[in-house]
GROMACS .gro file of C-alpha atoms in nm:
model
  435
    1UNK     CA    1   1.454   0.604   1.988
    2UNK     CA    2   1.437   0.452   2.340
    3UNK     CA    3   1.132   0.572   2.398
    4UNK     CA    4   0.917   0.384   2.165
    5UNK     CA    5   0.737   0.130   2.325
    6UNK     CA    6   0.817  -0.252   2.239
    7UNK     CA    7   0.432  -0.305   2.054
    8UNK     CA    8   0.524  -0.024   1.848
    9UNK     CA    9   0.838  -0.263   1.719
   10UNK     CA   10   0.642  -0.555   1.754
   11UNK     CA   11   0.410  -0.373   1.495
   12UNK     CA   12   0.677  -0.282   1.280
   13UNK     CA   13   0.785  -0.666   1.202
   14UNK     CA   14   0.404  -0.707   1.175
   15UNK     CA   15   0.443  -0.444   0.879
   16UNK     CA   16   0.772  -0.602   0.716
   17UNK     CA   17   0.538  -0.948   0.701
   18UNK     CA   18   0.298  -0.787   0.528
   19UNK     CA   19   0.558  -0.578   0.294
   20UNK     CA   20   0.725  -0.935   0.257
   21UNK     CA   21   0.354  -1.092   0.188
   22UNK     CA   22   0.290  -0.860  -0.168
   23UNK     CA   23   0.654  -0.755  -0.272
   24UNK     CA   24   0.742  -1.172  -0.335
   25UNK     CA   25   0.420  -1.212  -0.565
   26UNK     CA   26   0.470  -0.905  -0.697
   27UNK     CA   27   0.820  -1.001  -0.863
   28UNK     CA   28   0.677  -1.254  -1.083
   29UNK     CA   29   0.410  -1.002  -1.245
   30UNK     CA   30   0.687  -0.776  -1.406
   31UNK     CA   31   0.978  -0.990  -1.410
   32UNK     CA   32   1.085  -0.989  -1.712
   33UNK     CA   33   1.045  -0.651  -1.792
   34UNK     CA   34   1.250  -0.560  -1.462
   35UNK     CA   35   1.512  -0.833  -1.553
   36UNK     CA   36   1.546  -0.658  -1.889
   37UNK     CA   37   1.553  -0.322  -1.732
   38UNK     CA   38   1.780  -0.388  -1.479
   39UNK     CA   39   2.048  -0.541  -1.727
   40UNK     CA   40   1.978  -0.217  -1.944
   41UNK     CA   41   1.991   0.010  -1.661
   42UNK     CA   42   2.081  -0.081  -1.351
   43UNK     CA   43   2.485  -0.007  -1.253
   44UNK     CA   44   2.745  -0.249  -1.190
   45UNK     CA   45   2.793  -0.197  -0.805
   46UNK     CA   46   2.548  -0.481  -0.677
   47UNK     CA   47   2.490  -0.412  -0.313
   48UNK     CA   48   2.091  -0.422  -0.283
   49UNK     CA   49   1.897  -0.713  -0.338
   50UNK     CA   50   1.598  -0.764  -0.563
   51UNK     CA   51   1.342  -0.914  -0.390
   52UNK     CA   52   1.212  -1.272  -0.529
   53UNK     CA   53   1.421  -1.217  -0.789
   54UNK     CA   54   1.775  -1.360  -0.712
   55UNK     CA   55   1.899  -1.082  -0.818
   56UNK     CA   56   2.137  -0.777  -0.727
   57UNK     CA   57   2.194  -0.422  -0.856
   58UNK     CA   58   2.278  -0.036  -0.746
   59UNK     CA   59   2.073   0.081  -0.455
   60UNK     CA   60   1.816   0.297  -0.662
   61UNK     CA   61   1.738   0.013  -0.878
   62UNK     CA   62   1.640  -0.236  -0.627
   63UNK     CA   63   1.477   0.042  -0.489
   64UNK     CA   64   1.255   0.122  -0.788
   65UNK     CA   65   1.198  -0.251  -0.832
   66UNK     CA   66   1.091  -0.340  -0.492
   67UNK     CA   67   0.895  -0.065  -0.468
   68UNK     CA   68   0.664  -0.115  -0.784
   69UNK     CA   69   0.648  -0.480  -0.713
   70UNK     CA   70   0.538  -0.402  -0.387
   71UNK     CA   71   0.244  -0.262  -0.524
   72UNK     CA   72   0.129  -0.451  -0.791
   73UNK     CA   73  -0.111  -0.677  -0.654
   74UNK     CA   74  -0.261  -0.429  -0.421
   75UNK     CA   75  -0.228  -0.585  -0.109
   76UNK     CA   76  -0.003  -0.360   0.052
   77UNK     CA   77  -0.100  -0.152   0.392
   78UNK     CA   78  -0.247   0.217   0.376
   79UNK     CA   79  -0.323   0.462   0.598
   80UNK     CA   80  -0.754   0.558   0.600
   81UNK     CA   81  -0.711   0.955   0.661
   82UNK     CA   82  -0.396   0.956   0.439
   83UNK     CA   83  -0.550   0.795   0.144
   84UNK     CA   84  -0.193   0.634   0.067
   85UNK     CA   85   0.015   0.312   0.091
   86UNK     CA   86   0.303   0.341   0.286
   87UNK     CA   87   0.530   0.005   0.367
   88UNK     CA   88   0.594  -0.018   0.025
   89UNK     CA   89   0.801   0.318  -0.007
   90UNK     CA   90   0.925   0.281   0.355
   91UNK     CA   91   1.078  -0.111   0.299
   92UNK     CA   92   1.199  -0.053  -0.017
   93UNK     CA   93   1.390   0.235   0.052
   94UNK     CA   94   1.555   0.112   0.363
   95UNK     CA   95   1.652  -0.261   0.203
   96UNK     CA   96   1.771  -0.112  -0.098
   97UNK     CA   97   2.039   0.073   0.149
   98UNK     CA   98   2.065  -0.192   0.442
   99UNK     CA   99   2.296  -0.375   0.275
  100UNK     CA  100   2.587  -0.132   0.189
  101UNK     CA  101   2.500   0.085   0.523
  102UNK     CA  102   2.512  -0.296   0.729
  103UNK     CA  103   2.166  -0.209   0.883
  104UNK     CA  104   2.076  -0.356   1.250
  105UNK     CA  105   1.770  -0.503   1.267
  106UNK     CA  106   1.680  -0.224   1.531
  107UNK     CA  107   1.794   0.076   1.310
  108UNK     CA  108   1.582  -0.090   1.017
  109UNK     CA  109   1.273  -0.095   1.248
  110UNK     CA  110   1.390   0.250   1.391
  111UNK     CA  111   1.352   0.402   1.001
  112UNK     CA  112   1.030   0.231   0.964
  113UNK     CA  113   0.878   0.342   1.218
  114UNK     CA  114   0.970   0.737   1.210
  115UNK     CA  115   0.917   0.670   0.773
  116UNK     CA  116   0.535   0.565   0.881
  117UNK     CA  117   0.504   0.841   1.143
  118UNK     CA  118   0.656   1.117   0.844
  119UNK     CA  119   0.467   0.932   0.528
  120UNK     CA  120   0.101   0.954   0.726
  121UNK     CA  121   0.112   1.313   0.916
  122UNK     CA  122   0.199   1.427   0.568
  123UNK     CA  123  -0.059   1.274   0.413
  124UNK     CA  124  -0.296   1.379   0.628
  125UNK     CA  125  -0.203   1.756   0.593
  126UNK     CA  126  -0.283   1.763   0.229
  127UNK     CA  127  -0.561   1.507   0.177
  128UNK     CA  128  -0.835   1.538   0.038
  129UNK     CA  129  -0.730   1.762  -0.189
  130UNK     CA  130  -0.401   1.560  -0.286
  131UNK     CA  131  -0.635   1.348  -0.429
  132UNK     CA  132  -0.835   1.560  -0.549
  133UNK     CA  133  -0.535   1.769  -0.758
  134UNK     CA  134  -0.516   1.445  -0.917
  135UNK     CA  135  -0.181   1.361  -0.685
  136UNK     CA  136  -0.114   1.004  -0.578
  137UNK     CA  137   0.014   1.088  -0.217
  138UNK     CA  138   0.237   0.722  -0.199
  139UNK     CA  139   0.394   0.931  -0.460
  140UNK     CA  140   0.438   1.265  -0.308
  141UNK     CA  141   0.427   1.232   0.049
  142UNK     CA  142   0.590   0.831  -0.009
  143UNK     CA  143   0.898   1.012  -0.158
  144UNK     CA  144   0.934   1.217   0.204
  145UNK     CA  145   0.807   0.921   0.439
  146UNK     CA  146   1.097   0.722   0.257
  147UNK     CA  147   1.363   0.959   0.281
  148UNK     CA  148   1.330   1.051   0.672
  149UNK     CA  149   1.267   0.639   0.729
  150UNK     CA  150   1.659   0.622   0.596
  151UNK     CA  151   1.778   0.942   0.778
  152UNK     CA  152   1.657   0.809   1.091
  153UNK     CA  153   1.820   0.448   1.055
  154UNK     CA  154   2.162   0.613   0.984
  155UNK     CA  155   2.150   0.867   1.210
  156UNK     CA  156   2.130   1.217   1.061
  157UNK     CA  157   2.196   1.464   1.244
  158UNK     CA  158   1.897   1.784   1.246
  159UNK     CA  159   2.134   1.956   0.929
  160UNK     CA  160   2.169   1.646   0.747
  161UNK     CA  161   1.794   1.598   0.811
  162UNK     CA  162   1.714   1.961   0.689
  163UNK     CA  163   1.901   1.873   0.353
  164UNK     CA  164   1.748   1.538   0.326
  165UNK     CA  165   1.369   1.656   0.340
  166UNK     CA  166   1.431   1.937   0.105
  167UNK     CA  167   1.549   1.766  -0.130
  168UNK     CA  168   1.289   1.489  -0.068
  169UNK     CA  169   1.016   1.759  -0.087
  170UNK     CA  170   1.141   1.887  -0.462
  171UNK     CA  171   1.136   1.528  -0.565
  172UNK     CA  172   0.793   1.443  -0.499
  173UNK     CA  173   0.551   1.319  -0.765
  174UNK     CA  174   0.296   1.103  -0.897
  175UNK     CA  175  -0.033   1.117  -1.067
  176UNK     CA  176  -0.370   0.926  -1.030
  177UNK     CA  177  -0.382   0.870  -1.395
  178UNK     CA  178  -0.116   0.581  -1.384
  179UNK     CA  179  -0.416   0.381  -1.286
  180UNK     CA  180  -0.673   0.458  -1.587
  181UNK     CA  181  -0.673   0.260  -1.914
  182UNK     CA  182  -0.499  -0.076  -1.738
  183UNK     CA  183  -0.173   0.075  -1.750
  184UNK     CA  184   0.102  -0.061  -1.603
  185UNK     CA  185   0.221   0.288  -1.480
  186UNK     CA  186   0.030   0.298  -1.100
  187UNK     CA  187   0.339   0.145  -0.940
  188UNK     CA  188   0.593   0.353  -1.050
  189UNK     CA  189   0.452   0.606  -0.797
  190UNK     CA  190   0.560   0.339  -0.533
  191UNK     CA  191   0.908   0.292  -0.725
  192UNK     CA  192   1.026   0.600  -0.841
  193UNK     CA  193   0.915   0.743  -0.432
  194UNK     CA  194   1.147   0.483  -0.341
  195UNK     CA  195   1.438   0.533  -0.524
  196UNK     CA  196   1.427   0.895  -0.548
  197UNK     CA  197   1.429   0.884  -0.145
  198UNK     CA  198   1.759   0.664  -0.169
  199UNK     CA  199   1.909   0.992  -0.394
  200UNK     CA  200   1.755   1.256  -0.104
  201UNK     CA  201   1.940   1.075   0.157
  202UNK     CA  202   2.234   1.066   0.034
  203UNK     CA  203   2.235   1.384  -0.067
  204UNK     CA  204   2.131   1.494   0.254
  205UNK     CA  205   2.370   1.327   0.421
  206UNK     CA  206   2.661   1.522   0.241
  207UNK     CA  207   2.476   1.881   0.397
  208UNK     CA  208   2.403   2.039   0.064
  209UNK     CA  209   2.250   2.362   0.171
  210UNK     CA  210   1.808   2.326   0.181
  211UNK     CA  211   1.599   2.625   0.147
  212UNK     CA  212   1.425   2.763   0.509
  213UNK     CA  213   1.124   2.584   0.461
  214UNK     CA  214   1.087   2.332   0.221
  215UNK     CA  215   0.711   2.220   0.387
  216UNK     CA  216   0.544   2.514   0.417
  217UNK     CA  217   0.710   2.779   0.237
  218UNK     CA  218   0.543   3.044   0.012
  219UNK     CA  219   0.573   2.726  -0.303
  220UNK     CA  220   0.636   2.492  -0.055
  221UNK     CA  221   0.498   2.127  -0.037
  222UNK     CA  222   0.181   2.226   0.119
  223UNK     CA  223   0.118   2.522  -0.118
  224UNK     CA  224   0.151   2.294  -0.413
  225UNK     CA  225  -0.009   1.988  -0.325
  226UNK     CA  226  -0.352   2.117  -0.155
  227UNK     CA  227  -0.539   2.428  -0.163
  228UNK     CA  228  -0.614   2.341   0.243
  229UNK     CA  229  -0.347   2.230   0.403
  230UNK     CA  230  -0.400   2.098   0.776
  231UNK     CA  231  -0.111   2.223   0.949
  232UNK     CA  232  -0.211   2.111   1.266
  233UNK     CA  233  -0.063   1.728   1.164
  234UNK     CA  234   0.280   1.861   1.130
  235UNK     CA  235   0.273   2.099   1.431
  236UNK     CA  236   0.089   1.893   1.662
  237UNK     CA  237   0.217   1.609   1.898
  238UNK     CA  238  -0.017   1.452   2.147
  239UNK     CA  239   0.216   1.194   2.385
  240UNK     CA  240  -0.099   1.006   2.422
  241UNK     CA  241  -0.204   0.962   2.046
  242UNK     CA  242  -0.090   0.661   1.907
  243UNK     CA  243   0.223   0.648   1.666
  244UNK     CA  244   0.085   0.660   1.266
  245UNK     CA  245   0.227   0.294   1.212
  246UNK     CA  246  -0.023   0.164   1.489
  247UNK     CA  247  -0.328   0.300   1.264
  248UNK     CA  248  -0.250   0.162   0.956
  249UNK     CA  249  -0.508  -0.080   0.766
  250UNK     CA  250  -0.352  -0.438   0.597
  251UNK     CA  251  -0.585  -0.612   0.304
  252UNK     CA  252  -0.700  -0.863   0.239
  253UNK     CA  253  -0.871  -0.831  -0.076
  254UNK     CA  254  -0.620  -0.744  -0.404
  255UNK     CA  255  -0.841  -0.477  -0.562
  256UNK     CA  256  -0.829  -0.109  -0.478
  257UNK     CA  257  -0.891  -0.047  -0.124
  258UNK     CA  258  -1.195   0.207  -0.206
  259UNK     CA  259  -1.356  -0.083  -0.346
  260UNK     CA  260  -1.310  -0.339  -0.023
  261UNK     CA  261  -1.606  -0.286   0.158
  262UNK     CA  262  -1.827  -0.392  -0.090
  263UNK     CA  263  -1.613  -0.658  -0.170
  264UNK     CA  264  -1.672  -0.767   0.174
  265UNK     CA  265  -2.079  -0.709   0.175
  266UNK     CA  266  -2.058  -0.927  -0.150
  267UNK     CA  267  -1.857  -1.211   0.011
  268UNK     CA  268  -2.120  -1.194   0.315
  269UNK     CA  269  -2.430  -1.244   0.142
  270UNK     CA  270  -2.270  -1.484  -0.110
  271UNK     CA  271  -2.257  -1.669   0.202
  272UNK     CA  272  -2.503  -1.606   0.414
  273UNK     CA  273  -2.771  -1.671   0.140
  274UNK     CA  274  -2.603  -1.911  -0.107
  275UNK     CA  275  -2.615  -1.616  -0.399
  276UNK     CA  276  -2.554  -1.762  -0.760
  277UNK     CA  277  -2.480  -1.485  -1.023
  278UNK     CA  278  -2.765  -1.590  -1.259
  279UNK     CA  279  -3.014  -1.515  -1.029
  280UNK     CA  280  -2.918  -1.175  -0.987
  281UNK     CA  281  -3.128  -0.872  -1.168
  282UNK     CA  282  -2.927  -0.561  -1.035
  283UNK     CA  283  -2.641  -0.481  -0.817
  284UNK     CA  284  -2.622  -0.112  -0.656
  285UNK     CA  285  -2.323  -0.021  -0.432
  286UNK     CA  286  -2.353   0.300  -0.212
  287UNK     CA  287  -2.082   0.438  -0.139
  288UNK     CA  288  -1.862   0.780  -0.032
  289UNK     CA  289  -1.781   1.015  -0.323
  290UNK     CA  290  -1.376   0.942  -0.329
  291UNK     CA  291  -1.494   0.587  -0.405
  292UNK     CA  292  -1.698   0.655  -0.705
  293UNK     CA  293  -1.496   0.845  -0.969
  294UNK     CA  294  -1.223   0.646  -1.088
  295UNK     CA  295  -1.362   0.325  -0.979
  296UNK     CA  296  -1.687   0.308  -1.137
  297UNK     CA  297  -1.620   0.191  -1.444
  298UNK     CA  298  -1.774  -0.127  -1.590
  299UNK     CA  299  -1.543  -0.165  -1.932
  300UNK     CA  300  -1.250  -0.374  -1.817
  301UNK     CA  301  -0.942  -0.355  -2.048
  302UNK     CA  302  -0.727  -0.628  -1.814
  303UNK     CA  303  -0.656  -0.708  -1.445
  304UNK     CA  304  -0.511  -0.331  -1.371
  305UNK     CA  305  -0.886  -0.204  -1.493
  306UNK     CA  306  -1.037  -0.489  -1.289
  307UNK     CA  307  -0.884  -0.422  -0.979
  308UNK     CA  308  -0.943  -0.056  -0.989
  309UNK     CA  309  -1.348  -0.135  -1.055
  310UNK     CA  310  -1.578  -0.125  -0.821
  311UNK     CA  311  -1.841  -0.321  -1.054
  312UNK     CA  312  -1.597  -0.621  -1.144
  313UNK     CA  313  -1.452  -0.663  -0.764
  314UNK     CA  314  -1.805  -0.701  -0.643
  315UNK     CA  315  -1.905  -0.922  -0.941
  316UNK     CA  316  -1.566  -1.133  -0.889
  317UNK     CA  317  -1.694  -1.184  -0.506
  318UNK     CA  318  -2.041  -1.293  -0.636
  319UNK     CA  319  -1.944  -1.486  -0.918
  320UNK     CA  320  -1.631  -1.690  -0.735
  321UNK     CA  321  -1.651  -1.645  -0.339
  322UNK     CA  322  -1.297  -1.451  -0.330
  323UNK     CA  323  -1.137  -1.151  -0.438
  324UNK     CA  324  -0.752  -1.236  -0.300
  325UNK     CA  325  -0.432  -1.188  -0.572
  326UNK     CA  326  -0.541  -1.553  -0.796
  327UNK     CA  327  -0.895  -1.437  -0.854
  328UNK     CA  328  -0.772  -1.117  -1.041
  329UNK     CA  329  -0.630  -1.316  -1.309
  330UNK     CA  330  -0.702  -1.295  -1.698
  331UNK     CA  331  -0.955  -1.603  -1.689
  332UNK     CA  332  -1.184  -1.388  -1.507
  333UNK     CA  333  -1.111  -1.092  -1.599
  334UNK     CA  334  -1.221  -1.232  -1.936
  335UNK     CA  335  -1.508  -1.414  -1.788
  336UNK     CA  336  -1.848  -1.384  -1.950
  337UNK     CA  337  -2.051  -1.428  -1.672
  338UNK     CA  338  -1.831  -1.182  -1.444
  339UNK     CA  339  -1.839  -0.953  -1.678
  340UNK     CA  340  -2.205  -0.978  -1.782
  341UNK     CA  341  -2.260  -0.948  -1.421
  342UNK     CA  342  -2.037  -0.650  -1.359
  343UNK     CA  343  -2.248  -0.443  -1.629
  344UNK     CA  344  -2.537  -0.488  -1.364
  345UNK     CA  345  -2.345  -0.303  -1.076
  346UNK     CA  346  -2.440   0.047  -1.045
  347UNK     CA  347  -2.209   0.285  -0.777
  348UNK     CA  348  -2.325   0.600  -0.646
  349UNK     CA  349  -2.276   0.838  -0.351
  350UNK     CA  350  -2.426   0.811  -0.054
  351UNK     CA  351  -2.375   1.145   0.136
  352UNK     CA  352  -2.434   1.016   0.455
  353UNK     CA  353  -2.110   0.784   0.386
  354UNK     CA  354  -1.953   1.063   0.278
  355UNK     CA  355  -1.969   1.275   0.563
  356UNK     CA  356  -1.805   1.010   0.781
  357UNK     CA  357  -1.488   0.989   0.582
  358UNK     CA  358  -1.219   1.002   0.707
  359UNK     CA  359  -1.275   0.823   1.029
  360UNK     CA  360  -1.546   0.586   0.850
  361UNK     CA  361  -1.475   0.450   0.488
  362UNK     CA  362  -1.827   0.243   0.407
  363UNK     CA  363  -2.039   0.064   0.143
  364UNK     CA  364  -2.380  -0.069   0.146
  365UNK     CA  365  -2.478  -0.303  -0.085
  366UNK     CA  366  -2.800  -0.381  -0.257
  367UNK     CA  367  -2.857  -0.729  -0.437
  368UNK     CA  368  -3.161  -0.693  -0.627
  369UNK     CA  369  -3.268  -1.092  -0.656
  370UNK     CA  370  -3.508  -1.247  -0.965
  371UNK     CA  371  -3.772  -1.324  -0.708
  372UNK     CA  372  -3.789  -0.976  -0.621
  373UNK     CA  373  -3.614  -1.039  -0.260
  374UNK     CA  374  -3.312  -0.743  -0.198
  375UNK     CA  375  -3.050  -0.848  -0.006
  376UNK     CA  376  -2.858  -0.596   0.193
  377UNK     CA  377  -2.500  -0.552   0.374
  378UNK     CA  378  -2.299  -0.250   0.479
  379UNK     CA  379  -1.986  -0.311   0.583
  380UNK     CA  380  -1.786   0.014   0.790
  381UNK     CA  381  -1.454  -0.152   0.848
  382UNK     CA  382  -1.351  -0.387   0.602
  383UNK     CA  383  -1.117  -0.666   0.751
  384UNK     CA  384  -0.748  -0.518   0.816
  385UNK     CA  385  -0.884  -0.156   0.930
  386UNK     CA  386  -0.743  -0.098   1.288
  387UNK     CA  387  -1.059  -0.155   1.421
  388UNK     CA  388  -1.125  -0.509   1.282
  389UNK     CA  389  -0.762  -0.569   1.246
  390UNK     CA  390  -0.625  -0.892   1.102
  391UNK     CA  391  -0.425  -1.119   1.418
  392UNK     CA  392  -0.061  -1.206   1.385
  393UNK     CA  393  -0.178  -1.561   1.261
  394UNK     CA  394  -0.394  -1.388   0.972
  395UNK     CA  395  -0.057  -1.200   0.911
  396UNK     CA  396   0.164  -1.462   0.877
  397UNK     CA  397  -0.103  -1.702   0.632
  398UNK     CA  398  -0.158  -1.429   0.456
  399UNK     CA  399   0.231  -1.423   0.377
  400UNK     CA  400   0.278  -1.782   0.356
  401UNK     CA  401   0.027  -1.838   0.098
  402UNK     CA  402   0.159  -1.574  -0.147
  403UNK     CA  403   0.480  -1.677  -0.116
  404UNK     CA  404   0.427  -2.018  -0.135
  405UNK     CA  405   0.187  -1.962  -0.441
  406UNK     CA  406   0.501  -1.766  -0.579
  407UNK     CA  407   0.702  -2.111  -0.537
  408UNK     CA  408   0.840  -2.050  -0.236
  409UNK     CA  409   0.801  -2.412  -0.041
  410UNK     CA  410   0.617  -2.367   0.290
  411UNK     CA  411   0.987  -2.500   0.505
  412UNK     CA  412   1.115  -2.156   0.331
  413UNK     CA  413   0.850  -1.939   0.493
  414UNK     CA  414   0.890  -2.069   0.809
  415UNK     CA  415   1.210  -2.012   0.784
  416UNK     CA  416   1.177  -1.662   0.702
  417UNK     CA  417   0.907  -1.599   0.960
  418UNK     CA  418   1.128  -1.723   1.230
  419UNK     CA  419   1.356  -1.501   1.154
  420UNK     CA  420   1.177  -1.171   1.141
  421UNK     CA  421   1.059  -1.271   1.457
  422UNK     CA  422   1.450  -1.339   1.644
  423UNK     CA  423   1.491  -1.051   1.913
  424UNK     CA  424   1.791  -0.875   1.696
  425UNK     CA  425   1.776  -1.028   1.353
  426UNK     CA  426   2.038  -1.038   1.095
  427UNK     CA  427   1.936  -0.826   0.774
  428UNK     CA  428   2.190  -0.980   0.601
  429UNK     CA  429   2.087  -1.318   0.679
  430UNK     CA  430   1.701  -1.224   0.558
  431UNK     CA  431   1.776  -1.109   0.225
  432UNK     CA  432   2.009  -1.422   0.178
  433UNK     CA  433   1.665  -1.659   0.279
  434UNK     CA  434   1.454  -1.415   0.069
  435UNK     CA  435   1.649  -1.513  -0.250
   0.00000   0.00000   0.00000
C-alpha cells in the first residue's frame, strides 16, 4: 500500500468523479423501477446508500442499484485491451460496504486501485475471446475486480483472499445479449458483478475453504471463459509498467464505446465543413471487426438500440452536433431525419484497423456529399483514451453538468468536488452531500 505513488491516488479520485459523473444521471433512468424493487426486495438493515436516490437499503441492494445505474448512460470508464468497464463494479461494491465497514478515504482508494489493477489483468487474459464466447467481461471479470477492490480496503489477509476470489470466480457471469433488442438487461452485468462481489467478500472473509486454483484450474476461470487464455497478465509484473487504473479510457460520448470514433470523425467534419444531413447521399464507417457485429444495426427499437448503433450515433452527430447523455433521448431516437439518415450508414471491416486492436481502436469515416465531394476523417484515439486523455477540468464539467442536469444545483457540485478533493476525506460525509 505505501508504495503506490501519490498520481496513482490522485487518479483514483479522478475515477470516483467520473463514477460520480454517470451513476447520478443514471438514477433517474430506472428510478422507479429500483424504488419499487428495493421496497419489494431490498432488507430492512439500511446501511448503504443509494446513490441520487435518497435512499438506503442492505449492502447488496445498493450494490446492484449503483452498479446498473452506473451504467446506463454509457459514460462510464473502460479499459481498451480489456474490452470492459470497470469503476462501475469497483465503486459500487466498495460504497455499498463503506458505510457499515466505516471506510477511510485512503482504504476506499486503496480497494480501487488494487479492484482496477485485478478487473483489467483479468480481462486482458481472456479477451478476445470473452467477447467472442458471447461473455460481457464487466460481468465476469467485474465480479472478481470487485471482490479483491473490497478485500484489499478491509484488509484480508492471503487465506481470506484465497476464499474471497474463489468464490468470486464461481460467481461470475454475464452475457452480450443483454444489449440486443433495447433491453433493459445490459446493466445488470454491472449490478449483479457488484453485488455478488459484496456476497464473495464476506464470505471470504469468514475463511470458507476455496479450491487450489480457482483461476487456472483444469475448469477454472480461464478454461471457461476463453479458449486462449494469456497467462502472462496474471503471472507477469513489470515495476516499471504502469498500474491498470493509469490506462483506463473516460467518455465522452454516451453511446457504446466501439462506436466513439466515428462519433468523433462525424462531429469533426460536421464542423469543419458545416455538414447538413440533407445533403448527404451515403455514409460508410470503416472500422475493426469487434466493432461491426452487434453494432451495425440500422432498426432502432429505443435509446438502448440507439446507443448500441453504430449507424444512429454517427447520424445523431451529423444530424445535431453532439452525441453526450441528452441527445440519446426518445425525440431523436424517433427522429425522421436521424433515422432516415441512419439507414444511409453502412459499417464494415477494415482489416488494417483490425490488426491494430488492441493497442489502436479506429474508424474512418466516409461522407459521400450530393455534389459528389467525399469527406473523410479517421480518428485513432477518441477523446478520453490515455493518449488524448480528458484534463482534470474536462473531468470535473463533465460531472457537473450531469449532475446538475439531474437537478443537482451547481453550489451542490462544488460542494461535492471539494470534497473528493480534501487530503483524507470523510466517506461518510460524501454520501450525506450525494443525497
Amino acid at each position: 500500500k505505501e508504495s503506490i505513488k501519490n498520481e496513482i491516488h490522485y487518479q483514483a479520485r479522478r475515477c470516483l468523479i467520473d463514477y460520480l459523473s454517470v451513476v447520478i444521471p443514471g438514477s433517474k433512468v430506472f428510478s422507479s423501477k429500483t424504488f419499487e424493487y428495493i421496497q419489494s426486495y431490498g432488507y430492512d438493515n439500511m446501511c448503504a446508500t443509494v446513490v441520487g436516490l435518497d435512499r438506503k437499503t442492505d449492502m447488496q441492494t445498493a450494490a446492484l442499484v449503483n452498479g446498473m445505474n452506473a451504467h446506463v448512460i454509457e459514460l462510464d470508464d473502460g479499459h481498451r485491451q480489456g474490452a470492459l468497464h470497470i469503476g462501475c463494479t469497483i465503486f459500487s461494491a466498495l460504497l455499498a460496504i463503506a458505510e457499515k465497514e466505516g471506510l477511510s478515504s485512503e482504504d476506499f482508494l486503496y480497494g480501487a486501485i488494487i479492484g482496477y489493477e485485478v478487473t483489467v489483468r483479468l480481462a486482458c487474459s481472456v479477451q478476445p475471446g470473452n467477447k467472442i464466447k458471447g461473455y460481457h467481461a464487466t460481468g465476469t471479470c467485474g465480479t472478481i475486480g470487485a471482490t479483491m477492490a473490497i478485500a484489499a480496503a478491509l484488509g484480508f489477509d492471503e487465506e481470506q483472499m484465497k476464499s474471497a476470489l474463489s468464490a468470486a470466480v464461481t460467481c461470475s457471469a454475464g452475457v452480450l445479449e443483454m444489449q440486443e433488442d433495447n433491453a433493459d438487461y445490459k446493466p445488470l452485468n454491472v449490478g449483479r458483478a457488484a453485488m455478488d462481489a459484496v456476497a464473495a467478500a464476506y464470505l471470504g472473509k469468514t475463511r470458507f475453504t476455496p479450491p487450489f486454483d480457482a483461476i487456472g484450474g483444469k475448469r477454472g476461470f480461464l478454461k471457461v471463459m476463453t479458449d486462449e487464455p494469456k497467462t502472462n497478465y496474471i503471472t507477469e509484473f513489470n515495476e516499471n509498467s504502469s498500474l491498470a487504473i493509469m490506462q483506463i479510457y473516460m467518455k465522452t460520448y454516451a453511446a457504446c464505446r466501439h462506436t466513439h470514433p466515428a462519433i468523433e470523425a462525424a462531429l469533426i467534419l460536421k464542423t469543419e465543413y458545416g455538414i447538413l444531413p440533407q445533403n448527404i447521399t451515403s455514409i460508410e464507417v470503416e472500422t475493426y471487426k469487434l466493432a461491426v457485429a452487434g453494432h451495425d444495426h440500422t432498426d432502432i427499437l429505443g435509446i438502448n438500440s440507439a446507443k448500441m448503433s453504430m449507424p444512429f450515433s454517427v447520424a445523431l452527430a451529423l444530424c445535431v452536433g453532439s452525441a453526450g447523455m441528452d441527445s440519446f433521448n426518445e425525440e431523436n431516437v424517433k427522429d425522421k431525419n436521424i433515422l432516415e439518415l441512419t439507414k444511409k450508414v453502412i459499417v464494415k471491416e477494415n482489416e488494417e484497423l483490425s490488426s491494430w486492436v488492441p493497442k489502436k481502436r479506429a474508424s474512418i469515416l466516409h461522407v459521400t456529399m450530393t455534389d459528389g465531394r467525399v469527406l473523410t476523417r479517421q480518428v485513432d484515439y477518441p477523446k478520453g483514451e490515455p493518449e488524448n486523455p480528458l484534463s482534470d477540468k474536462e473531468i470535473e464539467d463533465k460531472f457537473l453538468s450531469l449532475a446538475m442536469l439531474s437537478g443537482y444545483t451547481e453550489e451542490r457540485c462544488e460542494d461535492i468536488l471539494q470534497t473528493i478533493k480534501k487530503p483524507s476525506f470523510k466517506l461518510k460525509t460524501l454520501l450525506e452531500k450525494l443525497n
